[in-house]
Short mmCIF file of C-alpha atoms in Angstrom, two decimals:
data_model
loop_
_atom_site.label_atom_id
_atom_site.label_comp_id
_atom_site.label_asym_id
_atom_site.label_seq_id
_atom_site.Cartn_x
_atom_site.Cartn_y
_atom_site.Cartn_z
CA GLY U 63 -69.95 230.89 -205.28
CA CYS U 64 -73.67 230.11 -204.97
CA CYS U 65 -75.91 227.65 -206.47
CA ASN U 66 -79.62 226.62 -207.08
CA SER U 67 -79.56 224.57 -204.23
CA CYS U 68 -78.28 227.23 -201.93
CA ARG U 69 -81.47 229.33 -202.77
CA ARG U 70 -83.73 226.74 -201.92
CA GLU U 71 -81.66 226.00 -198.63
CA LEU U 72 -82.66 229.72 -197.56
CA PHE U 73 -86.26 228.90 -197.48
CA VAL U 74 -85.76 225.57 -195.78
CA LEU U 75 -83.47 227.06 -192.99
CA THR U 76 -85.88 229.96 -192.58
CA TYR U 77 -88.76 227.51 -192.25
CA GLY U 78 -86.60 225.64 -189.64
CA ALA U 79 -86.01 228.70 -187.66
CA LEU U 80 -89.55 229.63 -187.72
CA VAL U 81 -90.61 226.19 -186.56
CA ALA U 82 -87.98 226.36 -183.84
CA GLN U 83 -89.41 229.81 -182.73
CA LEU U 84 -93.13 228.52 -182.72
CA CYS U 85 -91.93 225.65 -180.41
CA LYS U 86 -90.41 228.21 -178.02
CA ASP U 87 -93.68 230.33 -178.11
CA TYR U 88 -96.28 227.64 -177.88
CA GLU U 89 -96.29 224.77 -175.45
CA LYS U 90 -99.12 222.59 -177.30
CA ASP U 91 -98.35 220.97 -180.64
CA GLU U 92 -101.71 221.72 -181.76
CA ASP U 93 -101.10 225.46 -181.35
CA VAL U 94 -97.96 225.22 -183.49
CA ASN U 95 -99.91 223.06 -186.03
CA LYS U 96 -102.54 225.71 -186.21
CA TYR U 97 -100.37 228.73 -186.68
CA LEU U 98 -98.23 226.96 -189.40
CA ASP U 99 -101.66 226.07 -191.37
CA ARG U 100 -102.72 229.77 -190.86
CA MET U 101 -99.45 231.02 -192.07
CA GLY U 102 -99.47 228.57 -194.96
CA TYR U 103 -103.09 229.82 -195.82
CA ASP U 104 -101.85 233.52 -195.71
CA ILE U 105 -99.11 232.39 -198.12
CA GLY U 106 -101.34 230.24 -200.35
CA ILE U 107 -103.75 232.87 -201.26
CA ARG U 108 -100.76 235.03 -202.41
CA LEU U 109 -98.79 232.41 -204.02
CA VAL U 110 -101.51 231.42 -206.20
CA GLU U 111 -101.01 234.72 -208.09
CA ASP U 112 -97.38 234.21 -208.48
CA PHE U 113 -97.91 230.61 -209.74
CA LEU U 114 -100.61 231.82 -212.21
CA ALA U 115 -98.21 234.42 -213.53
CA ARG U 116 -95.36 231.96 -214.07
CA SER U 117 -97.28 229.04 -215.51
CA ALA U 118 -100.08 230.07 -217.90
CA VAL U 119 -101.92 227.09 -217.21
CA LYS U 120 -105.27 226.33 -218.50
CA LYS U 121 -108.12 226.29 -216.24
CA CYS U 122 -108.68 222.76 -214.72
CA ARG U 123 -111.73 221.06 -215.48
CA SER U 124 -111.87 218.58 -212.65
CA TYR U 125 -110.64 217.91 -209.33
CA SER U 126 -108.25 215.28 -210.60
CA GLU U 127 -106.80 217.82 -213.12
CA THR U 128 -106.23 220.24 -210.24
CA VAL U 129 -104.49 217.94 -208.00
CA ASP U 130 -102.24 216.90 -210.79
CA MET U 131 -101.49 220.39 -211.36
CA ILE U 132 -100.49 220.93 -207.65
CA ALA U 133 -98.37 217.76 -207.75
CA GLN U 134 -96.84 218.33 -211.17
CA VAL U 135 -96.48 221.94 -211.69
CA ALA U 136 -96.60 223.86 -208.29
CA PHE U 137 -94.59 221.63 -206.13
CA LYS U 138 -92.11 221.19 -208.92
CA MET U 139 -91.86 224.85 -209.33
CA TYR U 140 -91.55 225.86 -205.75
CA LEU U 141 -89.85 222.93 -203.98
CA GLY U 142 -88.41 220.88 -206.96
CA ILE U 143 -90.22 217.77 -206.25
CA THR U 144 -93.23 215.88 -207.96
CA PRO U 145 -95.42 214.23 -205.33
CA SER U 146 -97.16 211.09 -206.63
CA VAL U 147 -101.14 211.51 -206.80
CA SER U 148 -103.73 208.89 -206.10
CA ARG U 149 -107.40 209.13 -205.26
CA SER U 150 -109.42 207.51 -202.79
CA ASN U 151 -111.45 204.33 -203.66
CA THR U 152 -114.03 204.75 -200.82
CA THR U 153 -114.48 208.63 -200.55
CA GLU U 154 -115.48 210.78 -203.36
CA ASN U 155 -113.28 213.82 -203.93
CA GLU U 156 -110.65 212.80 -201.94
CA PHE U 157 -107.00 212.79 -203.10
CA PHE U 158 -103.54 211.81 -201.86
CA LEU U 159 -100.38 213.28 -202.44
CA ILE U 160 -97.31 211.28 -201.65
CA LEU U 161 -94.25 212.92 -200.97
CA GLU U 162 -90.99 210.57 -201.43
CA ASN U 163 -88.80 213.31 -200.43
CA ASN U 164 -89.57 216.61 -198.91
CA PRO U 165 -87.00 219.47 -198.98
CA LEU U 166 -88.61 221.01 -195.89
CA VAL U 167 -87.33 218.36 -193.72
CA ASP U 168 -83.82 218.09 -195.40
CA PHE U 169 -82.18 219.17 -192.26
CA VAL U 170 -84.52 217.32 -189.99
CA GLU U 171 -83.60 213.91 -188.58
CA GLU U 172 -86.43 213.68 -186.06
CA LEU U 173 -89.05 215.77 -184.20
CA PRO U 174 -87.95 218.03 -181.47
CA ALA U 175 -88.03 216.31 -178.02
CA GLY U 176 -91.55 216.14 -176.63
CA ARG U 177 -92.98 217.17 -179.88
CA THR U 178 -94.63 213.99 -180.93
CA SER U 179 -97.55 215.54 -182.37
CA LEU U 180 -95.84 218.23 -184.23
CA CYS U 181 -96.99 218.31 -188.02
CA TYR U 182 -93.73 220.03 -188.87
CA CYS U 183 -94.75 220.87 -192.52
CA ASN U 184 -98.18 221.69 -191.77
CA ILE U 185 -97.60 225.05 -193.58
CA LEU U 186 -98.11 223.02 -196.81
CA CYS U 187 -101.48 222.36 -195.95
CA GLY U 188 -102.29 225.76 -195.34
CA VAL U 189 -100.67 226.81 -198.66
CA ILE U 190 -102.74 224.16 -200.65
CA ARG U 191 -105.83 225.06 -199.05
CA GLY U 192 -105.34 228.97 -199.48
CA ALA U 193 -104.45 228.51 -202.91
CA LEU U 194 -107.50 226.41 -203.97
CA GLU U 195 -109.76 228.88 -202.12
CA MET U 196 -108.50 231.56 -204.40
CA VAL U 197 -109.45 229.49 -207.52
CA HIS U 198 -112.88 229.11 -205.69
CA LEU U 199 -112.21 225.50 -204.56
CA ALA U 200 -112.93 224.70 -200.87
CA ALA U 201 -110.96 221.68 -199.53
CA GLU U 202 -109.67 220.26 -196.33
CA VAL U 203 -106.21 219.55 -196.25
CA ASN U 204 -104.04 217.61 -193.99
CA PHE U 205 -101.32 215.13 -193.24
CA ILE U 206 -102.39 211.55 -193.35
CA GLN U 207 -99.08 210.09 -192.87
CA ASP U 208 -95.75 211.59 -191.74
CA ARG U 209 -92.25 210.07 -191.97
CA LEU U 210 -91.23 212.23 -188.98
CA LYS U 211 -93.81 210.58 -187.02
CA GLY U 212 -92.55 207.19 -187.98
CA ASP U 213 -94.98 206.52 -190.79
CA ASP U 214 -93.39 204.67 -193.96
CA PHE U 215 -94.06 207.89 -195.96
CA THR U 216 -95.38 211.47 -195.92
CA GLU U 217 -98.79 211.69 -197.42
CA ILE U 218 -101.18 214.64 -197.66
CA GLY U 219 -104.89 214.41 -198.04
CA ILE U 220 -106.89 216.64 -200.05
CA THR U 221 -110.64 216.47 -199.65
CA PHE U 222 -112.76 218.84 -201.98
CA LEU U 223 -115.90 220.08 -200.14
CA LYS U 224 -118.17 220.78 -203.00
CA LYS U 225 -119.61 218.22 -205.47
CA LEU U 226 -118.84 218.97 -209.02
CA GLU U 227 -121.86 219.44 -210.99
CA ASP U 228 -122.13 216.02 -212.74
CA LYS U 229 -124.44 215.36 -215.59
CA LYS U 230 -124.85 211.84 -214.87
CA HIS U 231 -125.99 212.18 -211.43
CA LYS U 232 -128.60 214.60 -212.38
CA ARG U 233 -130.11 212.19 -215.09
CA ASN U 234 -130.04 209.31 -212.41
CA LYS U 235 -132.07 211.44 -210.21
CA MET B 256 -90.04 236.41 -214.61
CA THR B 257 -90.13 232.93 -215.58
CA ARG B 258 -86.69 231.94 -214.43
CA PRO B 259 -86.99 228.89 -212.05
CA GLU B 260 -84.72 230.46 -209.33
CA MET B 261 -87.27 233.31 -209.08
CA ALA B 262 -89.92 230.94 -207.89
CA ASP B 263 -87.65 230.04 -204.61
CA GLU B 264 -87.23 233.79 -204.14
CA ALA B 265 -91.11 234.45 -204.46
CA LEU B 266 -91.55 231.52 -201.83
CA PHE B 267 -89.04 233.06 -199.54
CA LEU B 268 -90.54 236.58 -199.70
CA LEU B 269 -93.78 235.45 -198.91
CA LEU B 270 -92.61 233.29 -196.17
CA HIS B 271 -90.65 236.19 -194.74
CA ASN B 272 -93.56 238.89 -195.03
CA GLU B 273 -96.04 236.49 -193.48
CA MET B 274 -93.64 235.54 -190.70
CA VAL B 275 -93.49 239.32 -189.84
CA SER B 276 -97.20 239.54 -190.11
CA GLY B 277 -97.80 236.21 -188.11
CA LEU B 278 -95.75 237.61 -185.20
CA TYR B 279 -97.07 240.85 -184.92
CA ARG B 280 -100.71 239.57 -185.23
CA ALA B 281 -99.99 237.17 -182.36
CA ALA B 282 -98.49 239.81 -180.13
CA GLU B 283 -101.68 241.99 -180.79
CA GLN B 284 -103.65 239.19 -179.62
CA GLY B 285 -101.87 238.88 -176.52
CA GLU B 286 -99.46 235.93 -177.16
CA GLY B 287 -96.35 237.72 -176.41
CA GLU B 288 -95.03 241.26 -175.97
CA ASN B 289 -94.72 243.54 -179.00
CA GLY B 290 -91.16 244.50 -178.40
CA ARG B 291 -90.12 240.88 -178.52
CA CYS B 292 -91.08 240.59 -182.13
CA ILE B 293 -88.20 242.22 -183.55
CA THR B 294 -85.97 240.37 -181.27
CA LYS B 295 -87.64 237.01 -182.38
CA LEU B 296 -87.08 237.96 -186.06
CA GLU B 297 -83.45 238.72 -185.47
CA ASN B 298 -82.85 235.49 -183.66
CA MET B 299 -84.50 233.69 -186.65
CA GLY B 300 -82.16 235.50 -189.06
CA PHE B 301 -79.37 234.59 -186.83
CA ARG B 302 -80.04 230.83 -187.03
CA VAL B 303 -80.42 230.93 -190.72
CA GLY B 304 -77.24 233.11 -191.30
CA GLN B 305 -75.37 230.62 -189.19
CA GLY B 306 -76.90 227.62 -191.25
CA LEU B 307 -76.26 229.34 -194.51
CA ILE B 308 -72.54 229.87 -193.83
CA GLU B 309 -72.20 226.57 -192.58
CA ARG B 310 -73.36 224.97 -195.67
CA PHE B 311 -71.80 227.64 -198.05
CA THR B 312 -68.21 227.76 -197.16
CA LYS B 313 -66.54 225.20 -194.78
CA ASP B 314 -63.21 226.85 -195.30
CA THR B 315 -62.72 230.03 -193.47
CA ALA B 316 -58.90 230.01 -193.90
CA ARG B 317 -59.84 231.59 -197.54
CA PHE B 318 -60.19 235.04 -195.79
CA LYS B 319 -57.10 237.08 -195.18
CA ASP B 320 -58.68 239.57 -192.92
CA GLU B 321 -61.84 241.11 -191.38
CA LEU B 322 -62.36 243.33 -194.69
CA ASP B 323 -62.19 240.27 -196.71
CA ILE B 324 -64.84 238.63 -194.81
CA MET B 325 -67.03 241.90 -195.12
CA LYS B 326 -66.67 241.86 -198.79
CA PHE B 327 -67.71 238.13 -199.01
CA ILE B 328 -70.79 239.04 -196.87
CA CYS B 329 -71.45 241.97 -199.64
CA LYS B 330 -70.98 239.88 -202.65
CA ASP B 331 -71.34 236.14 -202.38
CA PHE B 332 -73.54 235.92 -199.39
CA TRP B 333 -75.84 238.70 -200.27
CA THR B 334 -76.02 237.36 -203.92
CA THR B 335 -77.29 233.93 -202.51
CA VAL B 336 -79.69 235.55 -200.30
CA PHE B 337 -80.95 238.44 -202.23
CA LYS B 338 -79.87 237.93 -205.93
CA LYS B 339 -77.81 240.98 -205.82
CA GLN B 340 -74.70 242.28 -204.38
CA ILE B 341 -74.59 245.11 -201.67
CA ASP B 342 -74.34 248.32 -203.66
CA ASN B 343 -71.78 250.18 -201.45
CA LEU B 344 -69.60 249.11 -198.58
CA ARG B 345 -68.05 251.81 -196.06
CA THR B 346 -66.03 251.45 -193.13
CA ASN B 347 -64.05 253.53 -190.73
CA HIS B 348 -61.23 250.82 -190.64
CA GLN B 349 -61.97 250.59 -187.03
CA GLY B 350 -64.52 247.84 -186.96
CA ILE B 351 -67.56 249.55 -188.18
CA TYR B 352 -69.11 248.88 -191.62
CA VAL B 353 -72.03 250.39 -193.45
CA LEU B 354 -73.65 247.99 -196.12
CA GLN B 355 -75.95 249.78 -198.39
CA ASP B 356 -78.58 248.10 -200.40
CA ASN B 357 -80.09 250.62 -202.80
CA LYS B 358 -82.91 248.13 -203.74
CA PHE B 359 -83.49 245.89 -200.90
CA ARG B 360 -85.59 242.76 -202.03
CA LEU B 361 -87.60 242.59 -198.71
CA LEU B 362 -88.59 246.29 -199.35
CA THR B 363 -89.23 246.54 -203.00
CA GLN B 364 -92.74 244.99 -202.73
CA MET B 365 -93.67 247.43 -200.06
CA SER B 366 -94.84 251.10 -201.28
CA ALA B 367 -92.46 254.01 -201.38
CA GLY B 368 -94.57 256.29 -199.64
CA LYS B 369 -93.40 257.89 -196.26
CA GLN B 370 -96.07 256.36 -193.93
CA TYR B 371 -94.47 252.93 -194.77
CA LEU B 372 -91.26 254.06 -193.19
CA GLU B 373 -92.77 253.16 -189.75
CA TYR B 374 -93.06 249.61 -190.76
CA ALA B 375 -89.71 249.11 -192.45
CA PRO B 376 -87.75 248.10 -189.28
CA LYS B 377 -90.14 245.13 -188.90
CA TYR B 378 -88.68 243.94 -192.42
CA LEU B 379 -85.10 244.56 -191.44
CA ALA B 380 -84.78 242.68 -188.24
CA PHE B 381 -84.51 239.03 -189.67
CA THR B 382 -81.80 240.36 -192.21
CA CYS B 383 -79.85 241.88 -189.44
CA GLY B 384 -79.81 238.53 -187.65
CA LEU B 385 -78.68 236.74 -190.89
CA ILE B 386 -75.76 239.13 -191.13
CA ARG B 387 -74.95 238.84 -187.49
CA GLY B 388 -75.45 234.87 -187.69
CA GLY B 389 -73.40 234.52 -190.82
CA LEU B 390 -70.43 236.53 -189.33
CA SER B 391 -70.76 234.41 -186.26
CA ASN B 392 -70.11 231.50 -187.84
CA LEU B 393 -66.96 233.12 -189.58
CA GLY B 394 -65.57 233.77 -186.19
CA ILE B 395 -66.96 237.48 -185.89
CA LYS B 396 -69.00 238.79 -183.08
CA SER B 397 -71.08 241.87 -184.00
CA ILE B 398 -73.99 244.08 -183.50
CA VAL B 399 -76.10 244.75 -186.67
CA THR B 400 -78.69 247.39 -186.86
CA ALA B 401 -80.37 248.92 -190.02
CA GLU B 402 -82.31 251.97 -191.17
CA VAL B 403 -84.35 252.99 -193.90
CA SER B 404 -83.96 256.39 -195.26
CA ALA B 405 -85.89 256.13 -198.59
CA MET B 406 -87.54 253.01 -199.77
CA PRO B 407 -86.44 250.65 -201.16
CA ALA B 408 -83.02 251.72 -200.06
CA CYS B 409 -81.56 250.74 -196.67
CA LYS B 410 -78.36 250.50 -194.66
CA PHE B 411 -77.00 247.82 -192.49
CA GLN B 412 -74.49 248.85 -189.82
CA VAL B 413 -72.10 246.27 -188.54
CA MET B 414 -70.29 246.82 -185.37
CA ILE B 415 -67.34 244.33 -184.82
CA GLN B 416 -67.20 243.57 -181.26
CA LYS B 417 -63.70 242.67 -180.19
CA ILE B 418 -63.83 239.59 -177.72
#
């Protein structure tokens, strides 16, 4: 028979087949990364509607709440994992998601030969960016660290591009 | 609409649709010939079909014969991928099988209007490969084609190739 994990495997296997095809179609890692990001974006702008329909969440009042929502609700719902969240000490509005395990690479032991700059999971960055844009938040999203590239863990950076209205700031001016 | 498994399905549907769109968009921008898109989608489906069967069932001795395998595709395999069984299986008992899905998941999102019939084949190619790949890992070589007569129903035709 079939099980829940089989269903997620369909997505993971399909994603793997897509990356393999893109590696055949594009010589440069950069081009594959861009393609994945663009696809992710197109998915993200549509996924957000599905997410909001499923989760009936309250409107987030801060970037921090938004990132928590992404990590604890969205990632859990779609990929079954809960990345941990931290925020930058130096850069305002920059947050990090650390992925302890990542189902997208369940069947991937290492990057394909000659593909050292491939961001295998780049689709995730596009999805997050697209989804945020649909709720009127502009952000830059990219991989800061990647286990497949030899780093200790896999980390996604989310930097919100517009400063939130802050009453404190206004007073100080 | 709030069962957790369905979130997986929503994600797969979106991935599949964007894969189709992305390939055709790239082809339009000169990054590959148009005709190759169907082939690429079919090939991706083939890989996934192989992978699914590999993880799904390692024991091919459980199948008595070819018909048994086709029934497995129609029930267990189709349910794993599309959350439902094939609605109708017909065969001429000479290596041709027709699998009918009256509410094919990858088409239900599309409008039922006749003008969309033109686009439907793009959304069937991956699944043709999926079936062909699954059968391949079960020791069966085949050619799989599909057609849509009325959305969202479609038929997959499997022609077993005697090696």
